[in-house]
Amino acid sequence: MEVDGDVTRILMGVNESSMKGYPHPSISSRNAFEWTLSKIVRSNLAGFKLLFLYVQVPDEDGFDDMDSIYASPEDFQSMKERDKIRGLHLLEYFVGRCHQIGISCAAWIRKGDPKEVICSEVKRVQPDMLVVGSRGLGPFQRVFVGTVSEFCVKHADCPVITIKRKADEAPQDPIDD
Amino acid sequence: MEVDGDVTRILMGVNESSMKGYPHPSISSRNAFEWTLSKIVRSNLAGFKLLFLYVQVPDEDGFDDMDSIYASPEDFQSMKERDKIRGLHLLEYFVGRCHQIGISCAAWIRKGDPKEVICSEVKRVQPDMLVVGSRGLGPFQRVFVGTVSEFCVKHADCPVITIKRKADEAPQDPIDD
């Protein structure tokens, strides 16, 4: 019934779990995705298109690189490739789920500060809405709460859906998030 | 196709225009309502139920009461009735639109601080999401921006959609908002 081109385009900022060595989506990203499908898209698959943006953060503290030895410019190149592959695995998860379900999608990677990049991608892509997960108020995470989502609510040029994680969904160890 | 009872329940905090003598919905409330219909509900009318909450603020500055003379407890009673009627006209607008369109709805009035009341109603009613309009960044309105919506994003026990008004939709005189 719905005209092609007249779909609601939902941009989702997704991120990876911080669990080392597991390039899978964070609990918040998966929850935000499943929530969007069950509560907004519902049975109306043809009415929506999901856009996934993964923002790769330049690693400033070097923790991810504990096992790496850099001896030449090529070593840094291989690190960047590895990070890109992590991002691709993450997007593969969401694109795969969308194909299973039968909903139109697109996914891409950008580099930079997530909150700034998400807002500039909103300007560029002009989605109908932006979905951001927020890590909620787990006891170890209070200090990180809402930095990205708060910024996007204020600055993104489209309506923003903030999905907080419930306290009982927070992993015991924040490194597993 | 969808089972009765399995609908997405969307709570909308609505408010009135601050234009004197016009008990009609604010620009932000109407925009948030129309946006929800066109971008989320779309053609899937049976999949959604809209809940409208109007929070009547106790009038602290007395500006609304310039023409009133209070001489007895009954005078205060009549003031309260008048305020209630304003709220009812507001809800009548939204309920009327829903009936036109053919989407299930419910509407009610509560008294108190809007941000606190909205969050306590979320706890009580447990909607799937909360939609709040925000007045955006008009030049005269900066100081009021986002007090209700920011509080709800942080404290409401459900996903929150913040719909900012675009700067060019702000009325020239904030009293017309």
XYZ file of C-alpha atoms in Angstrom:
354
model
C 0.000 0.000 0.000
C 2.903 2.318 0.670
C 4.651 4.177 -2.128
C 8.280 3.323 -2.698
C 10.449 6.106 -1.367
C 7.831 6.993 1.224
C 9.358 4.994 4.040
C 10.346 6.061 7.542
C 14.137 6.033 7.677
C 15.489 5.252 11.137
C 19.170 5.859 11.818
C 20.677 3.803 14.643
C 24.058 4.517 16.153
C 25.426 1.086 17.032
C 28.526 0.177 18.967
C 30.438 -2.946 19.861
C 30.696 -4.734 23.137
C 33.758 -3.646 25.053
C 34.432 -7.295 25.934
C 37.875 -7.933 24.519
C 38.151 -10.056 21.423
C 34.405 -10.245 20.805
C 33.422 -8.012 17.931
C 29.735 -8.307 18.654
C 27.131 -5.587 19.278
C 26.809 -4.064 22.732
C 23.803 -5.013 24.845
C 22.462 -1.455 24.385
C 22.738 -1.654 20.583
C 20.989 -5.000 20.368
C 18.250 -3.891 22.745
C 17.682 -0.680 20.789
C 17.469 -2.668 17.534
C 15.053 -5.306 18.845
C 12.941 -2.656 20.548
C 12.674 -0.645 17.303
C 11.542 -3.740 15.406
C 8.951 -4.878 17.933
C 7.555 -1.500 19.021
C 7.841 0.769 15.974
C 8.215 -1.329 12.812
C 5.911 -4.119 14.079
C 4.300 -5.919 11.108
C 4.773 -2.952 8.751
C 8.134 -4.059 7.265
C 7.584 -2.197 3.992
C 7.048 1.098 5.812
C 10.544 1.363 7.273
C 14.210 1.366 6.380
C 16.891 0.919 9.038
C 20.228 2.701 8.720
C 23.140 1.516 10.896
C 26.046 3.786 11.660
C 29.104 2.492 13.450
C 31.505 5.186 14.581
C 34.998 3.919 15.100
C 36.673 5.826 17.905
C 40.363 6.588 17.554
C 41.889 4.608 20.420
C 43.501 7.112 22.744
C 44.360 5.014 25.778
C 46.044 2.268 23.792
C 44.463 -0.507 25.896
C 43.330 -2.415 22.802
C 46.904 -2.488 21.591
C 48.521 -4.256 24.546
C 49.572 -7.222 22.435
C 50.746 -5.236 19.443
C 54.300 -4.208 18.685
C 54.709 -1.314 16.277
C 57.967 -1.234 14.398
C 57.013 0.228 11.060
C 54.290 2.317 9.440
C 52.849 -0.936 8.047
C 52.184 -2.186 11.588
C 49.879 0.757 12.148
C 48.208 0.053 8.850
C 47.429 -3.511 9.983
C 45.969 -2.173 13.221
C 43.618 0.071 11.287
C 42.564 -2.851 9.123
C 41.851 -4.933 12.228
C 39.664 -2.172 13.700
C 37.808 -1.865 10.428
C 37.161 -5.601 10.421
C 35.718 -5.372 13.948
C 33.341 -2.685 12.731
C 32.360 -4.766 9.722
C 31.517 -7.785 11.894
C 29.308 -5.532 13.960
C 27.438 -4.217 10.918
C 27.219 -7.742 9.487
C 25.207 -8.745 12.559
C 22.579 -6.041 12.006
C 22.409 -6.360 8.216
C 22.055 -10.149 8.619
C 19.157 -9.762 11.060
C 17.419 -7.297 8.719
C 17.695 -9.740 5.805
C 16.272 -12.556 7.973
C 13.327 -10.369 8.913
C 12.835 -8.849 5.473
C 13.311 -5.191 6.243
C 15.247 -2.790 4.043
C 18.565 -1.556 5.499
C 21.935 0.079 4.919
C 25.018 0.207 7.144
C 28.300 2.092 7.112
C 31.346 3.040 9.181
C 32.694 6.482 10.032
C 35.656 7.513 12.171
C 35.721 10.130 14.883
C 33.994 11.273 18.049
C 30.694 9.309 18.066
C 28.463 12.174 19.205
C 29.863 14.605 16.638
C 29.878 12.062 13.825
C 26.312 10.900 14.538
C 25.016 14.477 14.414
C 26.908 15.279 11.209
C 25.597 12.062 9.616
C 22.062 13.111 10.596
C 22.600 16.385 8.728
C 23.951 14.524 5.698
C 21.520 11.579 5.546
C 18.420 13.354 6.923
C 16.743 10.332 8.553
C 13.244 10.666 10.013
C 14.535 9.756 13.430
C 17.657 8.723 15.292
C 17.719 5.878 17.827
C 20.440 5.922 20.459
C 20.968 3.412 23.223
C 22.084 4.672 26.576
C 23.887 2.492 29.115
C 21.526 3.431 31.915
C 22.537 3.800 35.487
C 24.581 0.760 36.409
C 26.668 1.299 39.555
C 30.012 1.331 37.726
C 28.852 3.280 34.730
C 27.325 6.392 36.175
C 30.139 8.596 34.980
C 29.750 7.560 31.332
C 25.990 7.765 31.195
C 24.370 9.586 28.404
C 27.282 11.501 27.000
C 26.486 10.480 23.432
C 22.717 10.269 23.819
C 22.408 13.593 25.672
C 24.459 15.370 23.038
C 22.368 13.875 20.227
C 19.059 14.770 21.874
C 20.223 18.392 22.005
C 22.032 18.705 18.703
C 20.731 16.182 16.164
C 18.532 17.756 13.479
C 15.768 15.146 13.822
C 13.667 13.533 16.540
C 15.769 11.327 18.816
C 14.690 8.168 20.629
C 16.738 7.433 23.722
C 16.552 3.859 24.941
C 17.950 3.424 28.397
C 19.022 0.039 29.547
C 17.310 -1.131 32.695
C 19.622 -1.470 35.705
C 19.062 -5.238 35.885
C 20.238 -5.625 32.277
C 23.662 -4.156 33.052
C 26.454 -6.702 33.110
C 28.112 -7.198 36.501
C 31.476 -6.255 35.093
C 31.291 -3.117 32.917
C 34.022 -4.548 30.695
C 31.425 -7.085 29.477
C 29.120 -4.349 28.286
C -3.351 -9.399 11.768
C -2.367 -8.060 15.151
C -3.677 -9.532 18.357
C -5.829 -7.280 20.484
C -3.854 -6.151 23.489
C -0.594 -6.451 21.566
C -0.400 -2.825 20.523
C 2.362 -0.284 20.964
C 1.153 2.228 23.525
C 2.608 5.704 23.014
C 2.233 8.260 25.784
C 2.357 11.901 24.698
C 2.733 14.759 27.105
C 0.689 17.551 25.546
C 0.417 21.172 26.550
C -1.582 24.191 25.580
C -0.528 27.232 23.696
C 0.459 30.014 26.045
C -1.490 32.475 23.868
C -4.039 33.980 26.218
C -7.613 32.898 25.849
C -6.918 30.194 23.285
C -7.160 26.768 24.839
C -5.608 25.040 21.858
C -2.574 22.751 21.680
C 0.904 24.251 21.523
C 2.803 24.109 18.236
C 5.188 21.567 19.789
C 2.324 19.287 20.888
C 0.641 19.346 17.485
C 3.935 18.738 15.685
C 4.798 15.825 17.955
C 1.345 14.303 17.379
C 1.394 14.677 13.578
C 4.972 13.430 13.417
C 4.095 10.318 15.455
C 1.197 9.551 13.124
C 3.094 10.020 9.875
C 6.459 8.550 10.861
C 5.700 5.808 13.399
C 2.052 4.762 13.131
C 1.930 5.229 9.328
C -0.746 2.927 7.829
C -0.649 0.500 10.774
C -3.514 2.082 12.768
C -4.416 -1.187 14.517
C -0.879 -1.592 15.851
C -0.873 1.503 18.040
C -2.726 3.228 20.830
C -2.075 6.885 21.674
C -2.284 8.102 25.258
C -2.515 11.841 25.904
C -1.521 13.322 29.228
C -2.139 16.958 30.012
C -0.455 18.186 33.154
C -2.079 21.240 34.604
C 0.518 23.433 36.284
C -0.495 25.251 39.461
C -0.255 28.890 38.444
C 2.443 30.454 40.595
C 2.924 33.834 39.011
C -0.761 34.694 38.957
C -0.561 36.176 35.432
C -3.521 34.152 34.229
C -5.616 35.586 37.012
C -5.268 39.268 36.202
C -8.985 39.680 35.569
C -10.182 37.619 38.489
C -11.230 38.895 41.897
C -11.211 36.385 44.716
C -13.510 37.114 47.580
C -14.632 33.702 48.731
C -13.514 30.057 48.608
C -16.045 29.533 45.790
C -14.158 32.008 43.587
C -11.131 29.765 43.774
C -13.306 26.807 42.948
C -14.526 28.513 39.774
C -10.923 29.240 38.771
C -10.054 25.601 39.108
C -13.050 24.643 37.000
C -11.976 27.082 34.294
C -8.465 25.612 34.192
C -9.915 22.131 33.973
C -12.072 23.194 31.040
C -9.004 24.549 29.241
C -7.340 21.158 29.705
C -10.439 19.368 28.445
C -10.550 21.463 25.268
C -6.939 20.540 24.678
C -7.587 16.821 25.067
C -10.735 17.104 22.963
C -8.570 18.275 20.056
C -6.353 15.184 20.184
C -9.128 12.686 20.872
C -11.129 14.207 17.997
C -8.217 13.841 15.580
C -7.703 10.207 16.642
C -11.364 9.416 15.999
C -11.158 11.030 12.541
C -8.128 8.936 11.700
C -9.387 5.744 13.306
C -6.681 5.132 15.877
C -7.333 3.957 19.424
C -6.662 6.543 22.148
C -7.157 7.661 25.734
C -6.594 11.056 27.367
C -6.516 12.387 30.892
C -5.515 15.320 33.089
C -3.187 15.420 36.097
C -2.050 18.310 38.243
C 1.476 19.157 39.288
C 4.989 19.702 37.988
C 4.852 18.392 34.395
C 8.223 16.610 34.422
C 7.523 14.848 37.726
C 3.947 13.970 36.797
C 4.901 12.637 33.357
C 7.529 10.338 34.876
C 5.187 9.086 37.591
C 2.479 8.435 34.987
C 5.022 6.446 32.943
C 5.623 4.268 36.011
C 1.883 3.822 36.542
C 0.713 3.324 32.937
C 3.848 1.613 31.572
C 3.619 2.794 27.965
C 6.032 1.407 25.367
C 7.382 4.871 24.726
C 6.966 8.500 25.688
C 6.894 11.341 23.158
C 7.831 14.812 24.349
C 7.994 17.968 22.315
C 10.738 20.425 23.011
C 10.524 24.109 22.132
C 13.865 24.145 20.368
C 16.224 27.058 20.367
C 14.240 30.159 19.537
C 16.061 33.336 20.559
C 13.683 34.209 23.403
C 13.203 30.703 24.660
C 16.706 29.474 25.286
C 16.338 29.595 29.037
C 13.264 27.334 29.065
C 14.573 24.785 26.597
C 14.315 21.179 27.387
C 13.629 21.307 31.079
C 10.756 18.841 30.806
C 12.158 16.796 27.929
C 15.657 16.527 29.419
C 14.277 15.373 32.751
C 12.068 12.770 31.061
C 14.911 11.417 28.900
C 16.906 10.824 32.075
C 14.213 9.643 34.445
C 11.280 8.105 32.565
C 11.171 4.311 32.805
C 10.655 3.812 29.060
C 12.236 4.917 25.779
C 11.699 8.632 25.154
C 11.323 10.397 21.811
C 12.321 14.045 21.900
C 10.960 16.138 19.059
C 12.608 19.503 18.803
C 10.896 22.263 16.970
C 12.906 23.755 14.155
C 14.001 27.354 14.721
C 11.906 28.595 11.791
C 8.763 27.091 13.336
C 9.068 29.182 16.481
C 6.543 31.985 16.721
C 8.005 35.493 16.640
C 6.509 36.304 19.986
C 7.059 33.525 22.532
C 3.664 34.308 24.086
C 2.118 32.836 20.923
C 3.834 29.495 21.451
